PDB file of C-alpha atoms in Angstrom:
ATOM      1  CA  UNK A   1       0.003   0.000   0.002  1.00  0.00           C
ATOM      2  CA  UNK A   2       1.346   3.391  -0.967  1.00  0.00           C
ATOM      3  CA  UNK A   3       0.776   6.219   1.452  1.00  0.00           C
ATOM      4  CA  UNK A   4       1.919   9.796   1.733  1.00  0.00           C
ATOM      5  CA  UNK A   5       4.985   8.770   3.781  1.00  0.00           C
ATOM      6  CA  UNK A   6       6.238   6.286   1.144  1.00  0.00           C
ATOM      7  CA  UNK A   7       5.684   8.789  -1.654  1.00  0.00           C
ATOM      8  CA  UNK A   8       7.735  11.390   0.251  1.00  0.00           C
ATOM      9  CA  UNK A   9      10.611   8.919   0.761  1.00  0.00           C
ATOM     10  CA  UNK A  10      10.507   7.912  -2.921  1.00  0.00           C
ATOM     11  CA  UNK A  11      10.509  11.588  -3.941  1.00  0.00           C
ATOM     12  CA  UNK A  12      13.490  12.310  -1.672  1.00  0.00           C
ATOM     13  CA  UNK A  13      15.411   9.307  -3.022  1.00  0.00           C
ATOM     14  CA  UNK A  14      14.738  10.299  -6.639  1.00  0.00           C
ATOM     15  CA  UNK A  15      15.798  13.877  -6.027  1.00  0.00           C
ATOM     16  CA  UNK A  16      18.970  12.740  -4.269  1.00  0.00           C
ATOM     17  CA  UNK A  17      19.833  10.301  -7.053  1.00  0.00           C
ATOM     18  CA  UNK A  18      19.093  12.723  -9.886  1.00  0.00           C
ATOM     19  CA  UNK A  19      20.994  15.519  -8.166  1.00  0.00           C
ATOM     20  CA  UNK A  20      24.166  13.391  -8.134  1.00  0.00           C
ATOM     21  CA  UNK A  21      24.079  12.358 -11.790  1.00  0.00           C
ATOM     22  CA  UNK A  22      26.939  13.897 -13.749  1.00  0.00           C
ATOM     23  CA  UNK A  23      26.752  14.534 -17.447  1.00  0.00           C
ATOM     24  CA  UNK A  24      29.724  12.913 -19.129  1.00  0.00           C
ATOM     25  CA  UNK A  25      30.928  14.507 -22.336  1.00  0.00           C
ATOM     26  CA  UNK A  26      33.242  12.799 -24.763  1.00  0.00           C
ATOM     27  CA  UNK A  27      36.242  14.550 -26.294  1.00  0.00           C
ATOM     28  CA  UNK A  28      39.160  13.298 -28.328  1.00  0.00           C
ATOM     29  CA  UNK A  29      42.791  13.501 -27.160  1.00  0.00           C
ATOM     30  CA  UNK A  30      43.956  15.872 -29.908  1.00  0.00           C
ATOM     31  CA  UNK A  31      45.520  19.319 -29.822  1.00  0.00           C
ATOM     32  CA  UNK A  32      42.460  20.782 -31.538  1.00  0.00           C
ATOM     33  CA  UNK A  33      39.669  22.560 -29.734  1.00  0.00           C
ATOM     34  CA  UNK A  34      36.877  20.101 -29.005  1.00  0.00           C
ATOM     35  CA  UNK A  35      33.154  20.176 -29.573  1.00  0.00           C
ATOM     36  CA  UNK A  36      31.438  17.949 -27.002  1.00  0.00           C
ATOM     37  CA  UNK A  37      27.759  18.784 -27.465  1.00  0.00           C
ATOM     38  CA  UNK A  38      25.308  19.669 -30.190  1.00  0.00           C
ATOM     39  CA  UNK A  39      24.836  23.028 -28.460  1.00  0.00           C
ATOM     40  CA  UNK A  40      28.592  23.703 -28.652  1.00  0.00           C
ATOM     41  CA  UNK A  41      28.504  22.864 -32.350  1.00  0.00           C
ATOM     42  CA  UNK A  42      25.661  25.302 -32.924  1.00  0.00           C
ATOM     43  CA  UNK A  43      27.395  27.971 -30.881  1.00  0.00           C
ATOM     44  CA  UNK A  44      30.692  27.470 -32.758  1.00  0.00           C
ATOM     45  CA  UNK A  45      29.191  27.654 -36.243  1.00  0.00           C
ATOM     46  CA  UNK A  46      27.201  30.747 -35.248  1.00  0.00           C
ATOM     47  CA  UNK A  47      30.207  32.531 -33.689  1.00  0.00           C
ATOM     48  CA  UNK A  48      32.689  31.804 -36.483  1.00  0.00           C
ATOM     49  CA  UNK A  49      32.233  32.510 -40.174  1.00  0.00           C
ATOM     50  CA  UNK A  50      34.351  29.507 -41.265  1.00  0.00           C
ATOM     51  CA  UNK A  51      34.397  26.231 -39.336  1.00  0.00           C
ATOM     52  CA  UNK A  52      35.893  22.832 -40.128  1.00  0.00           C
ATOM     53  CA  UNK A  53      34.684  20.003 -37.894  1.00  0.00           C
ATOM     54  CA  UNK A  54      36.234  16.534 -38.051  1.00  0.00           C
ATOM     55  CA  UNK A  55      33.929  14.013 -36.388  1.00  0.00           C
ATOM     56  CA  UNK A  56      35.770  10.759 -35.850  1.00  0.00           C
ATOM     57  CA  UNK A  57      37.624   8.386 -33.587  1.00  0.00           C
ATOM     58  CA  UNK A  58      41.256   7.888 -32.648  1.00  0.00           C
ATOM     59  CA  UNK A  59      41.805   5.477 -35.517  1.00  0.00           C
ATOM     60  CA  UNK A  60      44.004   5.186 -38.620  1.00  0.00           C
ATOM     61  CA  UNK A  61      41.619   7.040 -40.936  1.00  0.00           C
ATOM     62  CA  UNK A  62      40.982   9.935 -38.550  1.00  0.00           C
ATOM     63  CA  UNK A  63      44.308  10.661 -36.839  1.00  0.00           C
ATOM     64  CA  UNK A  64      46.006  11.911 -40.029  1.00  0.00           C
ATOM     65  CA  UNK A  65      43.137  14.369 -40.619  1.00  0.00           C
ATOM     66  CA  UNK A  66      43.463  15.726 -37.058  1.00  0.00           C
ATOM     67  CA  UNK A  67      47.212  16.174 -37.643  1.00  0.00           C
ATOM     68  CA  UNK A  68      46.635  18.061 -40.892  1.00  0.00           C
ATOM     69  CA  UNK A  69      44.090  20.286 -39.188  1.00  0.00           C
ATOM     70  CA  UNK A  70      46.563  21.064 -36.394  1.00  0.00           C
ATOM     71  CA  UNK A  71      49.214  21.956 -39.004  1.00  0.00           C
ATOM     72  CA  UNK A  72      46.817  24.220 -40.923  1.00  0.00           C
ATOM     73  CA  UNK A  73      45.605  26.264 -37.928  1.00  0.00           C
ATOM     74  CA  UNK A  74      48.465  28.775 -38.273  1.00  0.00           C
ATOM     75  CA  UNK A  75      48.057  29.051 -42.047  1.00  0.00           C
ATOM     76  CA  UNK A  76      44.263  29.414 -42.042  1.00  0.00           C
ATOM     77  CA  UNK A  77      43.683  31.751 -39.098  1.00  0.00           C
ATOM     78  CA  UNK A  78      40.265  32.707 -40.496  1.00  0.00           C
ATOM     79  CA  UNK A  79      39.025  29.111 -39.993  1.00  0.00           C
ATOM     80  CA  UNK A  80      37.969  27.562 -36.681  1.00  0.00           C
ATOM     81  CA  UNK A  81      39.273  23.981 -36.623  1.00  0.00           C
ATOM     82  CA  UNK A  82      37.419  21.599 -34.267  1.00  0.00           C
ATOM     83  CA  UNK A  83      37.104  17.901 -33.549  1.00  0.00           C
ATOM     84  CA  UNK A  84      34.146  15.910 -32.267  1.00  0.00           C
ATOM     85  CA  UNK A  85      33.936  12.338 -30.963  1.00  0.00           C
ATOM     86  CA  UNK A  86      31.918  10.285 -33.458  1.00  0.00           C
ATOM     87  CA  UNK A  87      30.697   7.853 -30.764  1.00  0.00           C
ATOM     88  CA  UNK A  88      29.265  10.572 -28.561  1.00  0.00           C
ATOM     89  CA  UNK A  89      25.470  10.670 -28.598  1.00  0.00           C
ATOM     90  CA  UNK A  90      25.884  14.411 -29.192  1.00  0.00           C
ATOM     91  CA  UNK A  91      27.572  13.736 -32.546  1.00  0.00           C
ATOM     92  CA  UNK A  92      24.100  13.122 -34.013  1.00  0.00           C
ATOM     93  CA  UNK A  93      24.309  16.787 -34.985  1.00  0.00           C
ATOM     94  CA  UNK A  94      27.005  15.838 -37.547  1.00  0.00           C
ATOM     95  CA  UNK A  95      26.042  12.205 -38.289  1.00  0.00           C
ATOM     96  CA  UNK A  96      22.452  13.105 -39.190  1.00  0.00           C
ATOM     97  CA  UNK A  97      23.186  15.988 -41.549  1.00  0.00           C
ATOM     98  CA  UNK A  98      21.687  15.417 -45.003  1.00  0.00           C
ATOM     99  CA  UNK A  99      25.171  16.046 -46.471  1.00  0.00           C
ATOM    100  CA  UNK A 100      26.491  13.052 -44.473  1.00  0.00           C
ATOM    101  CA  UNK A 101      23.618  10.688 -45.258  1.00  0.00           C
ATOM    102  CA  UNK A 102      25.531   8.339 -47.577  1.00  0.00           C
ATOM    103  CA  UNK A 103      28.859   8.430 -45.739  1.00  0.00           C
ATOM    104  CA  UNK A 104      30.369   5.046 -44.938  1.00  0.00           C
ATOM    105  CA  UNK A 105      33.895   5.815 -43.660  1.00  0.00           C
ATOM    106  CA  UNK A 106      35.287   7.879 -40.839  1.00  0.00           C
ATOM    107  CA  UNK A 107      35.908  10.650 -40.226  1.00  0.00           C
ATOM    108  CA  UNK A 108      32.963  12.772 -41.252  1.00  0.00           C
ATOM    109  CA  UNK A 109      34.461  16.186 -41.991  1.00  0.00           C
ATOM    110  CA  UNK A 110      32.063  19.077 -42.374  1.00  0.00           C
ATOM    111  CA  UNK A 111      32.899  22.610 -43.474  1.00  0.00           C
ATOM    112  CA  UNK A 112      30.512  25.337 -42.309  1.00  0.00           C
ATOM    113  CA  UNK A 113      30.294  28.804 -43.885  1.00  0.00           C
ATOM    114  CA  UNK A 114      28.143  31.417 -42.135  1.00  0.00           C
ATOM    115  CA  UNK A 115      26.331  28.723 -40.136  1.00  0.00           C
ATOM    116  CA  UNK A 116      25.462  26.496 -43.102  1.00  0.00           C
ATOM    117  CA  UNK A 117      27.133  23.388 -44.508  1.00  0.00           C
ATOM    118  CA  UNK A 118      29.425  24.418 -47.357  1.00  0.00           C
ATOM    119  CA  UNK A 119      31.039  21.006 -47.960  1.00  0.00           C
ATOM    120  CA  UNK A 120      31.329  17.580 -46.364  1.00  0.00           C
ATOM    121  CA  UNK A 121      33.699  14.656 -46.904  1.00  0.00           C
ATOM    122  CA  UNK A 122      34.020  11.130 -45.612  1.00  0.00           C
ATOM    123  CA  UNK A 123      37.068   9.004 -44.863  1.00  0.00           C
ATOM    124  CA  UNK A 124      40.707   9.995 -44.814  1.00  0.00           C
ATOM    125  CA  UNK A 125      41.674  13.129 -46.707  1.00  0.00           C
ATOM    126  CA  UNK A 126      45.124  14.329 -47.761  1.00  0.00           C
ATOM    127  CA  UNK A 127      46.460  17.782 -47.018  1.00  0.00           C
ATOM    128  CA  UNK A 128      45.950  18.733 -50.681  1.00  0.00           C
ATOM    129  CA  UNK A 129      42.311  17.570 -50.604  1.00  0.00           C
ATOM    130  CA  UNK A 130      41.639  19.517 -47.404  1.00  0.00           C
ATOM    131  CA  UNK A 131      43.345  22.716 -48.562  1.00  0.00           C
ATOM    132  CA  UNK A 132      41.471  22.550 -51.881  1.00  0.00           C
ATOM    133  CA  UNK A 133      38.177  22.609 -49.985  1.00  0.00           C
ATOM    134  CA  UNK A 134      39.385  25.292 -47.548  1.00  0.00           C
ATOM    135  CA  UNK A 135      40.545  27.516 -50.430  1.00  0.00           C
ATOM    136  CA  UNK A 136      37.358  26.970 -52.434  1.00  0.00           C
ATOM    137  CA  UNK A 137      34.888  27.432 -49.564  1.00  0.00           C
ATOM    138  CA  UNK A 138      36.755  29.825 -47.248  1.00  0.00           C
ATOM    139  CA  UNK A 139      38.699  32.047 -49.627  1.00  0.00           C
ATOM    140  CA  UNK A 140      40.547  34.772 -47.716  1.00  0.00           C
TER     141      UNK A 140
END
């Protein structure tokens, strides 16, 4: 039988439990700035005119792209370079983009211009391929 006393105890337990839950965000161990949430992605693409986001894992197809992005940060100061963990639930903001619909390989790399998708690529990219897109979409 449930009475007012048992409901109060249940309420107190739920509040105590929920109060102690910590939100865990996933980031990658790179030297790039990280995007951990869909809100951070939205904020980043709204605050910066040109944004390149590489959404991947710490694997053989993704690590070279992160390295290239790190190298290009000094050369392309007008571009905000960011990474995002593909396996984070928050990465739905990248994974579910129409431009990424047919992608099969990691990483998903998305280039945003003025808050909108300007280009998107899948799988490993060379420095030349990346700079071609940067020059075409984010001309100085």
